[in-house]
């Protein structure tokens, strides 16, 4: 019985240490989530303004879009930019995303030869490598609150590969941050840029007058459009990182709660075992005294 009590005590001590670790990790993830939400809020202002400019130029001034990121071409290969995490301890963040990506590939009846994977995050890269897909680009170690300067290599590589016709269409797959307790998978076609989407989202109230442009609207669009495509990719990375921190905070919160339940259960088990041991000792002492009498 004494050995059993010691075993329970060791389990309680071990679980308490685990709870301390998961609680600390939850606080760290929550802090990172707050930081990236502030950063993402300021970036959204720039992204929205850039979107309005591109929408106005692309839909109001351009008739011939050949040779730009707006050009629709025959799709021989589809690029998938997969935004996953480098580490675990994020609940179903990665598994849900990768399952949806595989479902989309199957739905479109794409073979591995028709798919080009661009992986940001180790989980996505390892997943598709094991399944025989061409991982043409891989980036690990994105910081917790990425700046545009840090991920410039990623966005430049993506747009350059599209320009060089490594793939003819780009689908970006990531977990979209909905709230602190909820994420949802987004699979968005980002390249070529859709003129229909731009037309639908254009706010005409911001542009009530005609403008004379120098240089031409076509030349301006040629400069602004790549920046817009880069902003879409960067915005998706920010969104994915926000969702990752939320998933991590939730996973660590659940782990902390589970550890507390285990500690309470072990404590009850320990008290019962100790009570049983005391009862047994009293019985033995009483029996011994009766034998002496």
PDB file of C-alpha atoms in Angstrom:
ATOM      1  CA  UNK A   1       0.000   0.000   0.000  1.00  0.00           C
ATOM      2  CA  UNK A   2       2.873   2.395   0.837  1.00  0.00           C
ATOM      3  CA  UNK A   3       4.369   1.806  -2.622  1.00  0.00           C
ATOM      4  CA  UNK A   4       0.988   2.570  -4.178  1.00  0.00           C
ATOM      5  CA  UNK A   5       0.776   5.858  -2.249  1.00  0.00           C
ATOM      6  CA  UNK A   6       4.263   6.833  -3.374  1.00  0.00           C
ATOM      7  CA  UNK A   7       3.370   6.025  -6.974  1.00  0.00           C
ATOM      8  CA  UNK A   8       0.288   8.258  -6.800  1.00  0.00           C
ATOM      9  CA  UNK A   9       2.324  11.057  -5.228  1.00  0.00           C
ATOM     10  CA  UNK A  10       4.882  10.843  -8.038  1.00  0.00           C
ATOM     11  CA  UNK A  11       2.111  11.008 -10.660  1.00  0.00           C
ATOM     12  CA  UNK A  12       0.583  14.027  -8.945  1.00  0.00           C
ATOM     13  CA  UNK A  13       3.937  15.818  -8.834  1.00  0.00           C
ATOM     14  CA  UNK A  14       4.645  14.991 -12.492  1.00  0.00           C
ATOM     15  CA  UNK A  15       1.212  16.177 -13.621  1.00  0.00           C
ATOM     16  CA  UNK A  16       1.577  19.421 -11.660  1.00  0.00           C
ATOM     17  CA  UNK A  17       4.831  20.133 -13.501  1.00  0.00           C
ATOM     18  CA  UNK A  18       3.110  19.432 -16.811  1.00  0.00           C
ATOM     19  CA  UNK A  19       0.294  21.803 -15.843  1.00  0.00           C
ATOM     20  CA  UNK A  20       2.814  24.539 -15.048  1.00  0.00           C
ATOM     21  CA  UNK A  21       4.428  24.099 -18.470  1.00  0.00           C
ATOM     22  CA  UNK A  22       1.168  24.093 -20.429  1.00  0.00           C
ATOM     23  CA  UNK A  23      -0.123  27.079 -18.461  1.00  0.00           C
ATOM     24  CA  UNK A  24       3.051  29.027 -19.252  1.00  0.00           C
ATOM     25  CA  UNK A  25       2.824  28.056 -22.927  1.00  0.00           C
ATOM     26  CA  UNK A  26      -0.809  29.204 -23.001  1.00  0.00           C
ATOM     27  CA  UNK A  27       0.184  32.620 -21.664  1.00  0.00           C
ATOM     28  CA  UNK A  28       2.999  32.916 -24.216  1.00  0.00           C
ATOM     29  CA  UNK A  29       0.698  32.008 -27.115  1.00  0.00           C
ATOM     30  CA  UNK A  30      -1.946  34.461 -25.892  1.00  0.00           C
ATOM     31  CA  UNK A  31       0.679  37.210 -25.755  1.00  0.00           C
ATOM     32  CA  UNK A  32       1.848  36.396 -29.294  1.00  0.00           C
ATOM     33  CA  UNK A  33      -1.763  36.422 -30.485  1.00  0.00           C
ATOM     34  CA  UNK A  34      -2.292  39.918 -29.090  1.00  0.00           C
ATOM     35  CA  UNK A  35       0.903  41.175 -30.739  1.00  0.00           C
ATOM     36  CA  UNK A  36       0.086  39.819 -34.191  1.00  0.00           C
ATOM     37  CA  UNK A  37      -3.503  41.093 -34.000  1.00  0.00           C
ATOM     38  CA  UNK A  38      -2.188  44.629 -33.457  1.00  0.00           C
ATOM     39  CA  UNK A  39       0.276  44.213 -36.320  1.00  0.00           C
ATOM     40  CA  UNK A  40      -2.347  42.715 -38.627  1.00  0.00           C
ATOM     41  CA  UNK A  41      -4.776  45.535 -37.928  1.00  0.00           C
ATOM     42  CA  UNK A  42      -2.335  48.170 -39.132  1.00  0.00           C
ATOM     43  CA  UNK A  43      -1.428  46.131 -42.217  1.00  0.00           C
ATOM     44  CA  UNK A  44      -5.081  45.706 -43.195  1.00  0.00           C
ATOM     45  CA  UNK A  45      -5.391  49.476 -43.689  1.00  0.00           C
ATOM     46  CA  UNK A  46      -2.577  49.417 -46.280  1.00  0.00           C
ATOM     47  CA  UNK A  47      -3.872  46.252 -47.980  1.00  0.00           C
ATOM     48  CA  UNK A  48      -7.390  47.661 -48.325  1.00  0.00           C
ATOM     49  CA  UNK A  49      -6.115  50.914 -49.828  1.00  0.00           C
ATOM     50  CA  UNK A  50      -3.918  49.044 -52.316  1.00  0.00           C
ATOM     51  CA  UNK A  51      -6.838  46.805 -53.264  1.00  0.00           C
ATOM     52  CA  UNK A  52      -9.023  49.832 -54.014  1.00  0.00           C
ATOM     53  CA  UNK A  53      -6.362  51.359 -56.278  1.00  0.00           C
ATOM     54  CA  UNK A  54      -5.825  48.128 -58.218  1.00  0.00           C
ATOM     55  CA  UNK A  55      -9.563  47.499 -58.519  1.00  0.00           C
ATOM     56  CA  UNK A  56     -10.112  50.984 -59.924  1.00  0.00           C
ATOM     57  CA  UNK A  57      -7.262  50.740 -62.426  1.00  0.00           C
ATOM     58  CA  UNK A  58      -7.903  47.156 -63.523  1.00  0.00           C
ATOM     59  CA  UNK A  59     -11.632  47.486 -64.050  1.00  0.00           C
ATOM     60  CA  UNK A  60     -11.959  51.078 -65.259  1.00  0.00           C
ATOM     61  CA  UNK A  61      -8.911  51.720 -67.398  1.00  0.00           C
ATOM     62  CA  UNK A  62      -7.532  48.465 -68.735  1.00  0.00           C
ATOM     63  CA  UNK A  63      -8.974  46.629 -71.725  1.00  0.00           C
ATOM     64  CA  UNK A  64      -5.966  44.552 -72.715  1.00  0.00           C
ATOM     65  CA  UNK A  65      -4.404  42.800 -69.692  1.00  0.00           C
ATOM     66  CA  UNK A  66      -2.139  40.444 -71.637  1.00  0.00           C
ATOM     67  CA  UNK A  67       1.226  39.852 -70.008  1.00  0.00           C
ATOM     68  CA  UNK A  68       0.171  40.883 -66.498  1.00  0.00           C
ATOM     69  CA  UNK A  69      -0.832  39.001 -63.364  1.00  0.00           C
ATOM     70  CA  UNK A  70      -4.421  39.493 -64.530  1.00  0.00           C
ATOM     71  CA  UNK A  71      -3.914  37.361 -67.631  1.00  0.00           C
ATOM     72  CA  UNK A  72      -5.841  34.084 -67.650  1.00  0.00           C
ATOM     73  CA  UNK A  73      -3.808  31.293 -69.245  1.00  0.00           C
ATOM     74  CA  UNK A  74      -4.214  27.581 -69.847  1.00  0.00           C
ATOM     75  CA  UNK A  75      -3.670  25.672 -66.600  1.00  0.00           C
ATOM     76  CA  UNK A  76      -1.142  22.874 -66.977  1.00  0.00           C
ATOM     77  CA  UNK A  77       0.136  22.936 -63.405  1.00  0.00           C
ATOM     78  CA  UNK A  78      -1.480  24.201 -60.233  1.00  0.00           C
ATOM     79  CA  UNK A  79       0.639  25.700 -57.463  1.00  0.00           C
ATOM     80  CA  UNK A  80      -0.465  25.244 -53.845  1.00  0.00           C
ATOM     81  CA  UNK A  81       1.042  27.625 -51.316  1.00  0.00           C
ATOM     82  CA  UNK A  82       0.605  25.728 -48.039  1.00  0.00           C
ATOM     83  CA  UNK A  83       0.812  27.830 -44.865  1.00  0.00           C
ATOM     84  CA  UNK A  84       1.249  25.393 -41.973  1.00  0.00           C
ATOM     85  CA  UNK A  85       3.145  25.533 -38.683  1.00  0.00           C
ATOM     86  CA  UNK A  86       6.689  24.402 -37.982  1.00  0.00           C
ATOM     87  CA  UNK A  87       5.820  22.869 -34.621  1.00  0.00           C
ATOM     88  CA  UNK A  88       3.103  20.817 -33.022  1.00  0.00           C
ATOM     89  CA  UNK A  89       1.025  21.484 -29.896  1.00  0.00           C
ATOM     90  CA  UNK A  90      -1.531  23.403 -31.973  1.00  0.00           C
ATOM     91  CA  UNK A  91      -4.466  20.994 -31.844  1.00  0.00           C
ATOM     92  CA  UNK A  92      -5.982  20.172 -35.229  1.00  0.00           C
ATOM     93  CA  UNK A  93      -4.500  23.262 -36.911  1.00  0.00           C
ATOM     94  CA  UNK A  94      -2.309  21.359 -39.371  1.00  0.00           C
ATOM     95  CA  UNK A  95      -4.297  18.155 -39.827  1.00  0.00           C
ATOM     96  CA  UNK A  96      -7.520  19.971 -40.740  1.00  0.00           C
ATOM     97  CA  UNK A  97      -5.729  22.190 -43.268  1.00  0.00           C
ATOM     98  CA  UNK A  98      -3.828  19.349 -44.937  1.00  0.00           C
ATOM     99  CA  UNK A  99      -6.961  17.204 -45.129  1.00  0.00           C
ATOM    100  CA  UNK A 100      -8.814  20.001 -46.948  1.00  0.00           C
ATOM    101  CA  UNK A 101      -5.914  20.532 -49.349  1.00  0.00           C
ATOM    102  CA  UNK A 102      -5.813  16.835 -50.257  1.00  0.00           C
ATOM    103  CA  UNK A 103      -9.577  16.889 -50.759  1.00  0.00           C
ATOM    104  CA  UNK A 104      -9.244  19.837 -53.173  1.00  0.00           C
ATOM    105  CA  UNK A 105      -6.489  18.075 -55.143  1.00  0.00           C
ATOM    106  CA  UNK A 106      -8.627  14.928 -55.359  1.00  0.00           C
ATOM    107  CA  UNK A 107     -11.713  16.933 -56.317  1.00  0.00           C
ATOM    108  CA  UNK A 108      -9.870  18.535 -59.238  1.00  0.00           C
ATOM    109  CA  UNK A 109      -8.426  15.143 -60.202  1.00  0.00           C
ATOM    110  CA  UNK A 110      -4.884  16.464 -60.150  1.00  0.00           C
ATOM    111  CA  UNK A 111      -1.969  14.040 -60.252  1.00  0.00           C
ATOM    112  CA  UNK A 112       1.267  14.755 -58.351  1.00  0.00           C
ATOM    113  CA  UNK A 113       2.869  15.714 -61.708  1.00  0.00           C
ATOM    114  CA  UNK A 114       0.273  18.470 -62.115  1.00  0.00           C
ATOM    115  CA  UNK A 115       0.814  19.925 -58.650  1.00  0.00           C
ATOM    116  CA  UNK A 116       3.594  22.224 -57.441  1.00  0.00           C
ATOM    117  CA  UNK A 117       3.824  22.632 -53.654  1.00  0.00           C
ATOM    118  CA  UNK A 118       5.223  25.774 -52.076  1.00  0.00           C
ATOM    119  CA  UNK A 119       5.419  25.059 -48.354  1.00  0.00           C
ATOM    120  CA  UNK A 120       5.725  27.681 -45.651  1.00  0.00           C
ATOM    121  CA  UNK A 121       6.037  25.658 -42.467  1.00  0.00           C
ATOM    122  CA  UNK A 122       7.603  22.282 -41.794  1.00  0.00           C
ATOM    123  CA  UNK A 123       4.417  20.283 -41.252  1.00  0.00           C
ATOM    124  CA  UNK A 124       3.096  21.013 -44.745  1.00  0.00           C
ATOM    125  CA  UNK A 125       6.465  20.366 -46.402  1.00  0.00           C
ATOM    126  CA  UNK A 126       6.945  17.009 -44.673  1.00  0.00           C
ATOM    127  CA  UNK A 127       3.345  15.943 -45.363  1.00  0.00           C
ATOM    128  CA  UNK A 128       3.540  16.428 -49.126  1.00  0.00           C
ATOM    129  CA  UNK A 129       7.079  15.057 -49.450  1.00  0.00           C
ATOM    130  CA  UNK A 130       5.940  11.784 -47.890  1.00  0.00           C
ATOM    131  CA  UNK A 131       3.157  11.557 -50.494  1.00  0.00           C
ATOM    132  CA  UNK A 132       5.415  12.032 -53.500  1.00  0.00           C
ATOM    133  CA  UNK A 133       4.504  15.612 -54.430  1.00  0.00           C
ATOM    134  CA  UNK A 134       6.960  18.097 -55.897  1.00  0.00           C
ATOM    135  CA  UNK A 135       7.850  20.521 -53.101  1.00  0.00           C
ATOM    136  CA  UNK A 136       9.423  23.193 -55.299  1.00  0.00           C
ATOM    137  CA  UNK A 137       9.886  25.698 -52.493  1.00  0.00           C
ATOM    138  CA  UNK A 138      10.185  25.298 -48.749  1.00  0.00           C
ATOM    139  CA  UNK A 139      10.522  27.895 -46.014  1.00  0.00           C
ATOM    140  CA  UNK A 140      10.763  27.108 -42.324  1.00  0.00           C
ATOM    141  CA  UNK A 141      11.127  29.342 -39.308  1.00  0.00           C
ATOM    142  CA  UNK A 142       8.727  32.206 -39.974  1.00  0.00           C
ATOM    143  CA  UNK A 143       8.784  34.361 -36.842  1.00  0.00           C
ATOM    144  CA  UNK A 144       5.818  34.619 -34.522  1.00  0.00           C
ATOM    145  CA  UNK A 145       4.974  38.134 -35.735  1.00  0.00           C
ATOM    146  CA  UNK A 146       6.381  38.222 -39.289  1.00  0.00           C
ATOM    147  CA  UNK A 147       7.198  41.533 -40.951  1.00  0.00           C
ATOM    148  CA  UNK A 148       7.002  42.062 -44.696  1.00  0.00           C
ATOM    149  CA  UNK A 149      10.781  42.475 -44.822  1.00  0.00           C
ATOM    150  CA  UNK A 150      11.216  39.049 -43.259  1.00  0.00           C
ATOM    151  CA  UNK A 151       8.910  37.217 -45.668  1.00  0.00           C
ATOM    152  CA  UNK A 152       9.825  39.243 -48.767  1.00  0.00           C
ATOM    153  CA  UNK A 153      11.763  36.247 -50.092  1.00  0.00           C
ATOM    154  CA  UNK A 154       8.600  34.144 -49.911  1.00  0.00           C
ATOM    155  CA  UNK A 155       6.298  36.565 -51.719  1.00  0.00           C
ATOM    156  CA  UNK A 156       8.930  37.413 -54.345  1.00  0.00           C
ATOM    157  CA  UNK A 157       9.585  33.736 -54.999  1.00  0.00           C
ATOM    158  CA  UNK A 158       5.880  32.995 -55.405  1.00  0.00           C
ATOM    159  CA  UNK A 159       5.239  35.772 -57.932  1.00  0.00           C
ATOM    160  CA  UNK A 160       8.489  35.063 -59.808  1.00  0.00           C
ATOM    161  CA  UNK A 161       7.642  31.376 -60.173  1.00  0.00           C
ATOM    162  CA  UNK A 162       4.242  32.328 -61.544  1.00  0.00           C
ATOM    163  CA  UNK A 163       5.817  34.791 -63.999  1.00  0.00           C
ATOM    164  CA  UNK A 164       8.216  32.043 -65.118  1.00  0.00           C
ATOM    165  CA  UNK A 165       5.248  29.684 -65.661  1.00  0.00           C
ATOM    166  CA  UNK A 166       6.396  27.120 -63.110  1.00  0.00           C
ATOM    167  CA  UNK A 167       2.661  26.915 -62.427  1.00  0.00           C
ATOM    168  CA  UNK A 168      -0.305  28.582 -64.113  1.00  0.00           C
ATOM    169  CA  UNK A 169      -2.581  29.065 -61.130  1.00  0.00           C
ATOM    170  CA  UNK A 170      -1.876  29.603 -57.436  1.00  0.00           C
ATOM    171  CA  UNK A 171      -4.096  28.327 -54.638  1.00  0.00           C
ATOM    172  CA  UNK A 172      -3.197  29.514 -51.142  1.00  0.00           C
ATOM    173  CA  UNK A 173      -4.270  27.173 -48.336  1.00  0.00           C
ATOM    174  CA  UNK A 174      -4.264  28.351 -44.737  1.00  0.00           C
ATOM    175  CA  UNK A 175      -6.236  28.507 -41.518  1.00  0.00           C
ATOM    176  CA  UNK A 176      -8.179  31.768 -41.364  1.00  0.00           C
ATOM    177  CA  UNK A 177      -8.485  33.386 -37.937  1.00  0.00           C
ATOM    178  CA  UNK A 178     -12.158  33.814 -37.035  1.00  0.00           C
ATOM    179  CA  UNK A 179     -11.942  34.362 -33.281  1.00  0.00           C
ATOM    180  CA  UNK A 180      -9.817  33.336 -30.326  1.00  0.00           C
ATOM    181  CA  UNK A 181     -11.654  30.005 -30.189  1.00  0.00           C
ATOM    182  CA  UNK A 182     -12.354  29.385 -33.865  1.00  0.00           C
ATOM    183  CA  UNK A 183     -10.435  29.036 -37.144  1.00  0.00           C
ATOM    184  CA  UNK A 184     -11.581  27.904 -40.578  1.00  0.00           C
ATOM    185  CA  UNK A 185      -9.698  26.606 -43.608  1.00  0.00           C
ATOM    186  CA  UNK A 186      -9.444  28.980 -46.566  1.00  0.00           C
ATOM    187  CA  UNK A 187      -8.393  27.780 -50.017  1.00  0.00           C
ATOM    188  CA  UNK A 188      -8.175  30.879 -52.206  1.00  0.00           C
ATOM    189  CA  UNK A 189      -7.088  31.322 -55.815  1.00  0.00           C
ATOM    190  CA  UNK A 190      -4.708  34.287 -55.688  1.00  0.00           C
ATOM    191  CA  UNK A 191      -3.009  34.082 -59.076  1.00  0.00           C
ATOM    192  CA  UNK A 192      -3.949  35.070 -61.651  1.00  0.00           C
ATOM    193  CA  UNK A 193      -5.702  38.000 -60.002  1.00  0.00           C
ATOM    194  CA  UNK A 194      -9.417  37.795 -60.791  1.00  0.00           C
ATOM    195  CA  UNK A 195     -10.856  40.864 -62.540  1.00  0.00           C
ATOM    196  CA  UNK A 196     -14.343  39.623 -61.594  1.00  0.00           C
ATOM    197  CA  UNK A 197     -13.467  39.667 -57.897  1.00  0.00           C
ATOM    198  CA  UNK A 198     -11.935  43.115 -58.275  1.00  0.00           C
ATOM    199  CA  UNK A 199     -15.051  44.385 -60.032  1.00  0.00           C
ATOM    200  CA  UNK A 200     -17.344  42.980 -57.355  1.00  0.00           C
ATOM    201  CA  UNK A 201     -15.322  44.469 -54.493  1.00  0.00           C
ATOM    202  CA  UNK A 202     -14.622  47.860 -56.079  1.00  0.00           C
ATOM    203  CA  UNK A 203     -15.901  50.847 -54.115  1.00  0.00           C
ATOM    204  CA  UNK A 204     -16.910  53.347 -56.811  1.00  0.00           C
ATOM    205  CA  UNK A 205     -17.736  55.988 -54.228  1.00  0.00           C
ATOM    206  CA  UNK A 206     -14.008  56.543 -53.681  1.00  0.00           C
ATOM    207  CA  UNK A 207     -13.418  57.418 -57.342  1.00  0.00           C
ATOM    208  CA  UNK A 208     -16.082  59.787 -58.604  1.00  0.00           C
ATOM    209  CA  UNK A 209     -13.918  61.650 -61.119  1.00  0.00           C
ATOM    210  CA  UNK A 210     -11.856  60.754 -64.164  1.00  0.00           C
ATOM    211  CA  UNK A 211      -8.105  61.184 -63.941  1.00  0.00           C
ATOM    212  CA  UNK A 212      -5.349  61.979 -66.377  1.00  0.00           C
ATOM    213  CA  UNK A 213      -2.453  59.690 -65.592  1.00  0.00           C
ATOM    214  CA  UNK A 214       1.241  60.041 -66.265  1.00  0.00           C
ATOM    215  CA  UNK A 215       2.552  57.508 -67.092  1.00  0.00           C
ATOM    216  CA  UNK A 216      -0.414  55.585 -68.484  1.00  0.00           C
ATOM    217  CA  UNK A 217      -2.820  53.556 -66.375  1.00  0.00           C
ATOM    218  CA  UNK A 218      -1.381  50.409 -67.962  1.00  0.00           C
ATOM    219  CA  UNK A 219       2.139  51.298 -66.820  1.00  0.00           C
ATOM    220  CA  UNK A 220       0.959  52.203 -63.339  1.00  0.00           C
ATOM    221  CA  UNK A 221      -0.916  48.934 -63.094  1.00  0.00           C
ATOM    222  CA  UNK A 222       2.213  47.070 -64.192  1.00  0.00           C
ATOM    223  CA  UNK A 223       3.998  48.429 -61.105  1.00  0.00           C
ATOM    224  CA  UNK A 224       1.137  48.265 -58.618  1.00  0.00           C
ATOM    225  CA  UNK A 225      -0.252  44.842 -59.544  1.00  0.00           C
ATOM    226  CA  UNK A 226       2.816  42.828 -58.393  1.00  0.00           C
ATOM    227  CA  UNK A 227       2.707  44.742 -55.108  1.00  0.00           C
ATOM    228  CA  UNK A 228      -0.942  43.817 -54.779  1.00  0.00           C
ATOM    229  CA  UNK A 229      -0.211  40.124 -55.418  1.00  0.00           C
ATOM    230  CA  UNK A 230       2.533  40.258 -52.808  1.00  0.00           C
ATOM    231  CA  UNK A 231       0.151  41.903 -50.338  1.00  0.00           C
ATOM    232  CA  UNK A 232      -2.325  39.034 -50.812  1.00  0.00           C
ATOM    233  CA  UNK A 233       0.336  36.438 -50.004  1.00  0.00           C
ATOM    234  CA  UNK A 234       1.689  38.403 -47.048  1.00  0.00           C
ATOM    235  CA  UNK A 235      -1.827  38.974 -45.723  1.00  0.00           C
ATOM    236  CA  UNK A 236      -2.490  35.232 -45.859  1.00  0.00           C
ATOM    237  CA  UNK A 237       0.729  34.557 -43.907  1.00  0.00           C
ATOM    238  CA  UNK A 238      -0.290  37.068 -41.220  1.00  0.00           C
ATOM    239  CA  UNK A 239      -3.761  35.531 -41.031  1.00  0.00           C
ATOM    240  CA  UNK A 240      -2.348  31.998 -40.809  1.00  0.00           C
ATOM    241  CA  UNK A 241       0.074  32.959 -38.035  1.00  0.00           C
ATOM    242  CA  UNK A 242      -2.741  34.617 -36.092  1.00  0.00           C
ATOM    243  CA  UNK A 243      -4.807  31.441 -36.365  1.00  0.00           C
ATOM    244  CA  UNK A 244      -1.790  29.354 -35.312  1.00  0.00           C
ATOM    245  CA  UNK A 245      -1.287  31.337 -32.102  1.00  0.00           C
ATOM    246  CA  UNK A 246      -5.004  31.073 -31.316  1.00  0.00           C
ATOM    247  CA  UNK A 247      -4.902  27.300 -31.911  1.00  0.00           C
ATOM    248  CA  UNK A 248      -1.835  26.957 -29.709  1.00  0.00           C
ATOM    249  CA  UNK A 249      -3.425  28.981 -26.884  1.00  0.00           C
ATOM    250  CA  UNK A 250      -6.584  26.835 -27.073  1.00  0.00           C
ATOM    251  CA  UNK A 251      -4.624  23.580 -27.144  1.00  0.00           C
ATOM    252  CA  UNK A 252      -2.539  24.593 -24.124  1.00  0.00           C
ATOM    253  CA  UNK A 253      -5.670  25.768 -22.285  1.00  0.00           C
ATOM    254  CA  UNK A 254      -7.286  22.369 -22.860  1.00  0.00           C
ATOM    255  CA  UNK A 255      -4.106  20.594 -21.754  1.00  0.00           C
ATOM    256  CA  UNK A 256      -3.971  22.688 -18.574  1.00  0.00           C
ATOM    257  CA  UNK A 257      -7.613  21.928 -17.790  1.00  0.00           C
ATOM    258  CA  UNK A 258      -7.049  18.213 -18.411  1.00  0.00           C
ATOM    259  CA  UNK A 259      -4.007  18.223 -16.120  1.00  0.00           C
ATOM    260  CA  UNK A 260      -6.076  19.830 -13.352  1.00  0.00           C
ATOM    261  CA  UNK A 261      -8.749  17.148 -13.727  1.00  0.00           C
ATOM    262  CA  UNK A 262      -6.097  14.423 -13.542  1.00  0.00           C
ATOM    263  CA  UNK A 263      -4.569  16.011 -10.421  1.00  0.00           C
ATOM    264  CA  UNK A 264      -7.988  16.203  -8.744  1.00  0.00           C
ATOM    265  CA  UNK A 265      -8.697  12.583  -9.637  1.00  0.00           C
ATOM    266  CA  UNK A 266      -5.292  11.434  -8.374  1.00  0.00           C
ATOM    267  CA  UNK A 267      -5.754  13.454  -5.192  1.00  0.00           C
ATOM    268  CA  UNK A 268      -9.042  11.694  -4.507  1.00  0.00           C
ATOM    269  CA  UNK A 269      -7.419   8.350  -5.281  1.00  0.00           C
ATOM    270  CA  UNK A 270      -4.519   9.191  -2.928  1.00  0.00           C
ATOM    271  CA  UNK A 271      -6.853  10.153  -0.077  1.00  0.00           C
ATOM    272  CA  UNK A 272      -8.852   6.945  -0.467  1.00  0.00           C
ATOM    273  CA  UNK A 273      -5.685   4.845  -0.529  1.00  0.00           C
ATOM    274  CA  UNK A 274      -4.315   6.619   2.548  1.00  0.00           C
ATOM    275  CA  UNK A 275      -7.624   6.189   4.368  1.00  0.00           C
ATOM    276  CA  UNK A 276      -7.586   2.503   3.510  1.00  0.00           C
ATOM    277  CA  UNK A 277      -4.032   2.170   4.768  1.00  0.00           C
ATOM    278  CA  UNK A 278      -4.916   3.902   8.065  1.00  0.00           C
ATOM    279  CA  UNK A 279      -7.984   1.703   8.497  1.00  0.00           C
ATOM    280  CA  UNK A 280      -5.869  -1.395   7.908  1.00  0.00           C
ATOM    281  CA  UNK A 281      -3.294  -0.255  10.483  1.00  0.00           C
ATOM    282  CA  UNK A 282      -6.001   0.464  13.080  1.00  0.00           C
ATOM    283  CA  UNK A 283      -7.515  -2.956  12.456  1.00  0.00           C
ATOM    284  CA  UNK A 284      -4.128  -4.617  12.890  1.00  0.00           C
ATOM    285  CA  UNK A 285      -3.427  -2.706  16.108  1.00  0.00           C
ATOM    286  CA  UNK A 286      -6.878  -3.546  17.491  1.00  0.00           C
ATOM    287  CA  UNK A 287      -6.385  -7.190  16.551  1.00  0.00           C
ATOM    288  CA  UNK A 288      -2.993  -7.245  18.257  1.00  0.00           C
ATOM    289  CA  UNK A 289      -4.364  -5.754  21.463  1.00  0.00           C
ATOM    290  CA  UNK A 290      -7.193  -8.276  21.463  1.00  0.00           C
ATOM    291  CA  UNK A 291      -4.680 -11.079  21.075  1.00  0.00           C
ATOM    292  CA  UNK A 292      -2.692  -9.808  24.091  1.00  0.00           C
ATOM    293  CA  UNK A 293      -5.834  -9.760  26.201  1.00  0.00           C
TER     294      UNK A 293
END
